[in-house]
XYZ file of C-alpha atoms in Angstrom:
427
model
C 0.000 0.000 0.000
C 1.430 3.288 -0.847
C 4.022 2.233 -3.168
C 3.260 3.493 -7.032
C 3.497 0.633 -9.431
C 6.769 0.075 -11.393
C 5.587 -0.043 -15.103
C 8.140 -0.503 -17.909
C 9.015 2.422 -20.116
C 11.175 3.034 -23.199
C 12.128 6.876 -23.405
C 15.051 7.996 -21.687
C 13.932 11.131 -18.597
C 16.147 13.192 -21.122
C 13.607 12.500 -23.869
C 11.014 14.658 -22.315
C 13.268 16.840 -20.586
C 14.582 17.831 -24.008
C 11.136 17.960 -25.639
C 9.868 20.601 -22.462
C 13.069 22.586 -23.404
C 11.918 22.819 -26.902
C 8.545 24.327 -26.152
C 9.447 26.132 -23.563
C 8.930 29.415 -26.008
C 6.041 28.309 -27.381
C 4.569 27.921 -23.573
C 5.499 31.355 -23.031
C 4.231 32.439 -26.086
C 1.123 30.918 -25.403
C 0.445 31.948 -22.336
C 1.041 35.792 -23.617
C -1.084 35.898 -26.272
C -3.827 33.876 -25.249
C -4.417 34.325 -21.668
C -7.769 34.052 -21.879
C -11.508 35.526 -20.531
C -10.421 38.890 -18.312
C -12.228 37.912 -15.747
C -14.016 41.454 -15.503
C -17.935 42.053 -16.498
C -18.500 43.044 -20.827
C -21.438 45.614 -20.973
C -23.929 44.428 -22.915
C -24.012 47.840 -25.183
C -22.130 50.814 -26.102
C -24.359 54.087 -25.933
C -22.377 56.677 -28.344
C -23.639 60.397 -27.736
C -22.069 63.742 -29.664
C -19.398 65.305 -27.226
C -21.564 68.453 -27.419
C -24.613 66.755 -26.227
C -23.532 64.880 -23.650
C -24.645 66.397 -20.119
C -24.914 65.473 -16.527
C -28.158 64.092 -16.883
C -27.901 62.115 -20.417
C -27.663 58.615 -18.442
C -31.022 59.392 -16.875
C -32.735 60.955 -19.761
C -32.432 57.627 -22.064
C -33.697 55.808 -19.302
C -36.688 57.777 -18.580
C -36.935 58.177 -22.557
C -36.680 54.465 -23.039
C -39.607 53.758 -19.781
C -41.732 56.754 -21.632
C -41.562 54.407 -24.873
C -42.673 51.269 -23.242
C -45.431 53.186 -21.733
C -46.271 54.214 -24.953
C -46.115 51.585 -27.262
C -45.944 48.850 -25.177
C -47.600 49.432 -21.723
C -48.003 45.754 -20.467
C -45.988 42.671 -20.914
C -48.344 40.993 -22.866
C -48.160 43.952 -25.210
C -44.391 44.031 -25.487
C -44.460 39.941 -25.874
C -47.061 40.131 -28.578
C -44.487 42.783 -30.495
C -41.772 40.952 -30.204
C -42.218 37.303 -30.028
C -41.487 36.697 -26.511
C -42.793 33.440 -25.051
C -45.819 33.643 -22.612
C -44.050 32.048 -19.678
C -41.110 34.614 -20.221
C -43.315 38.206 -20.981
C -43.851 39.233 -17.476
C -40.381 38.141 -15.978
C -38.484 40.081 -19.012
C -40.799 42.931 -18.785
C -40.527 43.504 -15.331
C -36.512 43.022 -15.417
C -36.227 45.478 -18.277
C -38.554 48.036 -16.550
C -36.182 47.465 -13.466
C -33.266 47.723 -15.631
C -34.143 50.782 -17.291
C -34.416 52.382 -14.028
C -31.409 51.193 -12.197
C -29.241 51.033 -14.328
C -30.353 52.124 -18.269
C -27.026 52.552 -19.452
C -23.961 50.093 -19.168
C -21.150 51.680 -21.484
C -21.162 55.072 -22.727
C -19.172 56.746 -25.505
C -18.466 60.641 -25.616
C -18.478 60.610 -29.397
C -16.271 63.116 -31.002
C -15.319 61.200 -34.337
C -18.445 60.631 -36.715
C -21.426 61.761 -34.507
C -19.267 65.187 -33.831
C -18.189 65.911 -36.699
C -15.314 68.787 -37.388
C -15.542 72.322 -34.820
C -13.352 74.984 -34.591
C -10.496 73.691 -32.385
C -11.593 76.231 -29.244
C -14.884 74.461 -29.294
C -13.414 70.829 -29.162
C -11.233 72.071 -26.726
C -13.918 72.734 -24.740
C -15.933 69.905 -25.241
C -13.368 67.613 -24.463
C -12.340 69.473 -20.459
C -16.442 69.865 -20.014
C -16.783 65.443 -21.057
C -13.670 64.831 -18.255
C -15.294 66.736 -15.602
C -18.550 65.590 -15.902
C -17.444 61.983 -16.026
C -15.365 62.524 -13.210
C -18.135 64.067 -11.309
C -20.718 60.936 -12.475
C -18.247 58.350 -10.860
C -18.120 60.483 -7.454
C -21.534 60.835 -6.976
C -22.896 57.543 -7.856
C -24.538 58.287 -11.377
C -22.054 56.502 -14.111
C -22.275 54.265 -16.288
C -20.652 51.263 -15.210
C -17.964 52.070 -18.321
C -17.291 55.593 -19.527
C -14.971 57.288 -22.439
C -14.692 59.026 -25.505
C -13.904 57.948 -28.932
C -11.204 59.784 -30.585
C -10.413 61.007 -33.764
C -8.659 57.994 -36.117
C -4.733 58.264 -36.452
C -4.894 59.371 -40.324
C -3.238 62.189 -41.204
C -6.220 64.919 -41.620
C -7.523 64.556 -37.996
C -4.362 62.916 -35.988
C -3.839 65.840 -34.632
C -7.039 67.014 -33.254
C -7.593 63.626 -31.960
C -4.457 63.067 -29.965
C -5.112 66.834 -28.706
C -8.585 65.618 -27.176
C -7.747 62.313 -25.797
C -4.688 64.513 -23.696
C -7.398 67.190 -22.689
C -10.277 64.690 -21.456
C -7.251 62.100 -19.674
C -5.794 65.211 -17.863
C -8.886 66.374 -16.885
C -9.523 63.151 -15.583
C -6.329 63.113 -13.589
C -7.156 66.671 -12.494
C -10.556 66.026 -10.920
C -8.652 63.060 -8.998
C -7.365 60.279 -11.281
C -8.594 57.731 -14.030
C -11.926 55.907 -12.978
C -11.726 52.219 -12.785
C -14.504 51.937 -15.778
C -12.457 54.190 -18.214
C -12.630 53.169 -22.076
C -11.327 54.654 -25.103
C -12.329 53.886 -28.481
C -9.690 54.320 -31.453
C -12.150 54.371 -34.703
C -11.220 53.648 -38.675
C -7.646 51.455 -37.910
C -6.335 50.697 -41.109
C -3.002 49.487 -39.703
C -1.313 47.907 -37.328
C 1.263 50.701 -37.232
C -1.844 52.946 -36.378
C -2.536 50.939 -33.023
C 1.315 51.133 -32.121
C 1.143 54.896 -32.197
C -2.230 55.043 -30.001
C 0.180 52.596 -27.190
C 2.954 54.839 -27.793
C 0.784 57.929 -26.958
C -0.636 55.724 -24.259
C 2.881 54.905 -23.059
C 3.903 58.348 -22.967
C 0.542 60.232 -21.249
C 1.313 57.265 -18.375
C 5.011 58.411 -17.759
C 3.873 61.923 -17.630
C 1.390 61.506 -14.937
C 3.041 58.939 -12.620
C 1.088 56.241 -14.135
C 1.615 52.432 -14.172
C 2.712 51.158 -17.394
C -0.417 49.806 -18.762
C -2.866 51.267 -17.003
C -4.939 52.575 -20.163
C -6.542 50.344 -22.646
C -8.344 51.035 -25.847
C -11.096 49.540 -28.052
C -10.481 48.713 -31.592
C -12.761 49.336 -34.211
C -12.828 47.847 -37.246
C -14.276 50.327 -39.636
C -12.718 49.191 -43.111
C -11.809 46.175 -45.083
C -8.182 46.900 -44.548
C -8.632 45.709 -40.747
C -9.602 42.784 -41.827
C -7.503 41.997 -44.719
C -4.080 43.906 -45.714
C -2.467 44.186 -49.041
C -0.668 40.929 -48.375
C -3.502 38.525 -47.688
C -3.057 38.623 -44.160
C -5.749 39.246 -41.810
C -4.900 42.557 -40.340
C -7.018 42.594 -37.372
C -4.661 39.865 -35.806
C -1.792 42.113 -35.961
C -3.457 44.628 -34.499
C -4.220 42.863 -31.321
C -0.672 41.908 -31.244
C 0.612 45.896 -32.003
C -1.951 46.747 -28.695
C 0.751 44.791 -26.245
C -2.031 43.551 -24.455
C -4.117 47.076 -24.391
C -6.820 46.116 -26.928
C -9.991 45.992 -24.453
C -12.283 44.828 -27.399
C -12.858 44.987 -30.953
C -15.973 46.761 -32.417
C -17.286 46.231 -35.683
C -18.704 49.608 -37.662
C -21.341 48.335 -39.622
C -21.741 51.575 -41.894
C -18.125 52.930 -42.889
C -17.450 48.848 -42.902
C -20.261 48.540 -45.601
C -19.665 51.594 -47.528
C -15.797 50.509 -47.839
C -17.318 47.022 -49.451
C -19.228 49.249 -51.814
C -22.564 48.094 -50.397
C -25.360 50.140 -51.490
C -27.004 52.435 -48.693
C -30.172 50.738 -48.633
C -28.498 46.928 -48.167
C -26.274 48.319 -45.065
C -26.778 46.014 -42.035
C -24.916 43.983 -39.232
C -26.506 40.823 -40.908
C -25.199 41.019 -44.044
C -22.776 38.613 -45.468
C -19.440 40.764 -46.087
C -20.508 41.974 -42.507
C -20.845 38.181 -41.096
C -17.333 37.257 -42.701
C -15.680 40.707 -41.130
C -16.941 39.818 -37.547
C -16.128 36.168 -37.945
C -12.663 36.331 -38.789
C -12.617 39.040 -35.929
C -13.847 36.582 -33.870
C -10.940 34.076 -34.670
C -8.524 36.860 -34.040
C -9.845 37.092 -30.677
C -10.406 34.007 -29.475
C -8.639 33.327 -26.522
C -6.804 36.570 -26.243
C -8.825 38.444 -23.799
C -10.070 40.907 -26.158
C -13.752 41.073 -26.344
C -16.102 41.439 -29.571
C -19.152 44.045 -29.922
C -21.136 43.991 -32.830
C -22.459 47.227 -34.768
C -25.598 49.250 -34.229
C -28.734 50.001 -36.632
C -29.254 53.337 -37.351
C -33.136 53.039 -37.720
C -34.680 54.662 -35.365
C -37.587 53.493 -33.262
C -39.401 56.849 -33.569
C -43.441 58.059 -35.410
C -45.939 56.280 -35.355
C -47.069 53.027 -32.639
C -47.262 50.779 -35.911
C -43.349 51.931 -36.800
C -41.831 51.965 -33.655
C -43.063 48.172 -33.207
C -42.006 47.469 -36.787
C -38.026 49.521 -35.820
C -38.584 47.177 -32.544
C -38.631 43.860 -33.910
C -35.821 44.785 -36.798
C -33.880 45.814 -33.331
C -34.274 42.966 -31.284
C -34.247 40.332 -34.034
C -30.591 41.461 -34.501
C -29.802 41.754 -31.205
C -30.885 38.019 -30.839
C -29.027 36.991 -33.773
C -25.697 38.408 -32.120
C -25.978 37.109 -29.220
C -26.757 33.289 -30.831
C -23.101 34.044 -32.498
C -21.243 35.143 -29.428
C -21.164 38.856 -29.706
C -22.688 39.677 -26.488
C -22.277 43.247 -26.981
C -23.388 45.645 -29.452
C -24.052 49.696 -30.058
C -27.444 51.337 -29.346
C -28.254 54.671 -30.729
C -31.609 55.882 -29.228
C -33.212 55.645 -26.010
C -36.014 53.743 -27.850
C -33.251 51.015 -28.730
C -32.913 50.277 -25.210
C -36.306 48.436 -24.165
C -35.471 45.814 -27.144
C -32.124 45.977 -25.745
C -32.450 45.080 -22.958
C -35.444 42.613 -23.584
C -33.255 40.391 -26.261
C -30.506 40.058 -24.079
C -33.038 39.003 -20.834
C -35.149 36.501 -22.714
C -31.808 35.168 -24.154
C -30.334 34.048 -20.500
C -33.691 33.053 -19.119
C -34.794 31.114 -21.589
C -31.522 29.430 -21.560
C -31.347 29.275 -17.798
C -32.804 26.032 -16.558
C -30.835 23.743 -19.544
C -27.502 25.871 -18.582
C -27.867 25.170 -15.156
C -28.913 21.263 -15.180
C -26.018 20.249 -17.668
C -23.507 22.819 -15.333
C -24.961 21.181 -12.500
C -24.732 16.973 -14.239
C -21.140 18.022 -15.106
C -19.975 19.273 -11.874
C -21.300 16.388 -9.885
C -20.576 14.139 -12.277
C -24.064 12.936 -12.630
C -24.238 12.058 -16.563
C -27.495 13.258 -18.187
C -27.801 12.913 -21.908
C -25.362 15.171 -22.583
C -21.514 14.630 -22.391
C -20.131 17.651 -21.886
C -16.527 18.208 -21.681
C -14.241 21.346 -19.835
C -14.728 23.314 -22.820
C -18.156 23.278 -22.760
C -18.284 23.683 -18.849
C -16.450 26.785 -18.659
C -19.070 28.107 -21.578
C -21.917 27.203 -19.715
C -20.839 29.092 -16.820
C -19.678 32.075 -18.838
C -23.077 31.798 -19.922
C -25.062 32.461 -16.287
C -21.904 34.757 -15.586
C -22.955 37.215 -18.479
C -26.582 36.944 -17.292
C -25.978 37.725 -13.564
C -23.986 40.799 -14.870
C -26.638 42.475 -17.046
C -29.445 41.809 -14.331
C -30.989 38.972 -16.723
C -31.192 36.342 -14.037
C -30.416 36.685 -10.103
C -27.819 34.646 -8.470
C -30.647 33.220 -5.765
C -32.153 32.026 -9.555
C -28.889 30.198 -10.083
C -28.224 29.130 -6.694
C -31.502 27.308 -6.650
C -30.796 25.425 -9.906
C -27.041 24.614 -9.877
C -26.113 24.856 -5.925
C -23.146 27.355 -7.119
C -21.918 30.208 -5.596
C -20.928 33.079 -7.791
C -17.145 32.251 -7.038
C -18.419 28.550 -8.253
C -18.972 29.851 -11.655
C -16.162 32.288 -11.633
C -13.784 29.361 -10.952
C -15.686 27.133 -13.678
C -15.414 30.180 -16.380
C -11.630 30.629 -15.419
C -12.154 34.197 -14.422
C -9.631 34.795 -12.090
C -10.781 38.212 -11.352
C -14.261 38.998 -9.987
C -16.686 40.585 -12.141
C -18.099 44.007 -11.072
């Protein structure tokens, strides 16, 4: 008893000693590049308003905006349900979460646009713009009324605005560090990268904006967006996007698809411009490959029609928005950009029904793996750490509650966190 079996053997200790020498670059290069899921909580949107309309209250006014809708044009759950396809046994759950939502908490990640939705102003004005966006997100995160994630998107890095835009991202950072240092939900978007070389200057500015304020190297990420078919393919066949994560040095955040300038750059007629169309489905999948298993997160684009006129139109904008926001989700881009308040209730509604619907099988074949109970379906790791991302990403967004979870799996939320190989605990 206690003494391990002698089996024969062939291979010298050598043999394997020489083969771990081998690959010991290749595990540290793995282990770099790929270090998997953050760990940290991905907002289920990105909200982009106009640096010059942004305001204190702008969180609050979609929310009420978005609630004034509902009571509108869809007052009841079994109105909003018959709009949008929601089962019976889900309507009232989903409509009372999103109500909830949309008063808690209506807004998860918002963008201080001053790219596309700002346009070009007389440099005083930006100026402005930008010192009035750092002090009132600095004054949001100290008195309780942020967004969980806040930012600005820049200007891109080509030639005609570089300027301007490195000019505002120093303004609205220093501001920041003025009114008492960088918030802990900070995000800034870098739009229209053509090049990897383009994402190398934004770390080098980075790099130098930390050494000037005491900063630890690293501190400040940035999103990605992929905006033009040279992100996704360069000149030499390559796919571009990969070698931009890899320029980032491990400060790409996410990467966000631009479903207009991306279909305009493929020539796609106006009126044929959508996240579901094919050249926009082969974009975001071989983004998806990039970032698999990198860190780097994926948000899809955003629909500019507007849920606004009549009650017969806004249900019509309604179920375009939510079908899309379904059909995202069922390929792993959990995130995506809404444009008006009225896009929240669908929102927020195709990303509930989504989890709950979901919740019961997630939790009995979480719950069959974990005690290894069988069930008639094998799941392996893989699939395990899914599942559990999967009621993760729904306890974040306010879909399902962890007593829900508790009930049906017996896990505690550092359970799941352990199962989903988040090693850092989601906000």
């Amino acid at each position: 008893m206690g003494q391990q079996e002698t089996v024969a053997t062939s291979l010298a200790d050598t043999v394997r000693e020489g083969i771990g020498a081998a690959l010991a670059a290749v595990d540290a290069d793995l282990a770099r590049r790929y270090p998997g899921d953050p760990g940290t909580r991905q907002p289920v949107h990105t909200v982009y308003v106009p640096g010059d309309a942004f305001a204190a209250d702008t969180i609050r006014s979609w929310g009420d905006q978005a609630l004034a809708a509902l009571d509108e044009h869809a007052p009841d759950a079994a109105a909003l349900a018959a709009v949008l396809g929601i089962p019976d046994e889900l309507a009232r759950p989903v409509y009372d979460r999103v109500r909830a939502k949309l008063e808690r908490e209506p807004v998860e990640d918002l963008r201080i646009d001053f790219e596309d939705g700002y346009g070009i102003r007389p440099d005083a004005e930006e100026d402005a713009h930008a010192a009035r966006a750092a002090a009132l997100v600095a004054a949001a995160y100290r008195d309780g009324t942020a967004a969980p994630y806040m930012g600005i998107r820049m200007k891109c890095m080509e030639a005609a605005v570089r300027d301007r835009g490195i000019r505002t991202l120093d303004i609205f950072l220093t501001g920041l560090m003025e009114a008492g240092g960088l918030p802990d939900g900070l995000v800034l978007t870098l739009p229209k990268v053509t090049y990897a070389e383009q994402v190398t200057a934004m770390v080098r500015l980075l790099e130098a904006f930390e050494k000037a304020r005491g900063l630890e190297r690293g501190r400040i990420g940035f999103e990605i967006q992929v905006e033009t078919t040279q992100s996704i393919m360069g000149p030499d066949g390559r796919a571009t996007v990969a070698r931009m994560i890899e320029a980032a040095k491990g400060r790409a955040t996410s990467l966000h698809y631009g479903t207009y300038d991306y279909s305009a750059s493929c020539g796609i007629s106006a009126a044929h411009q959508s996240l579901d169309h094919p050249a926009a489905d082969y974009a975001k999948t071989v983004m998806q490959v990039a970032a698999a298993g990198t860190g780097v997160r994926l948000s899809d684009g955003s629909t500019n029609i507007l849920p606004v006129g009549t009650r017969d139109r806004v249900h019509e904008v309604w179920r375009l928005h939510h079908g899309l926001v379904r059909r995202s989700l069922a390929r792993a881009y959990y995130q995506g950009w809404d444009m008006h308040p009225g896009h929240l209730p669908t929102r927020y509604a195709a990303v509930y029904a989504f989890y709950l619907e979901g919740l019961e099988q997630a939790a009995a074949r979480l719950t069959a793996y974990v005690s290894k109970a069988g069930g008639d379906v094998a799941d392996e790791p893989a699939t395990a750490k899914a599942l559990a991302g999967y009621l993760l990403r729904g306890l974040d967004c306010g879909a399902v509650d962890i007593s829900e979870v508790a009930r049906l799996t017996g896990l505690t939320r550092a359970d799941l966190d352990a199962l989903a190989g988040r090693t850092v605990r989601s906000a």
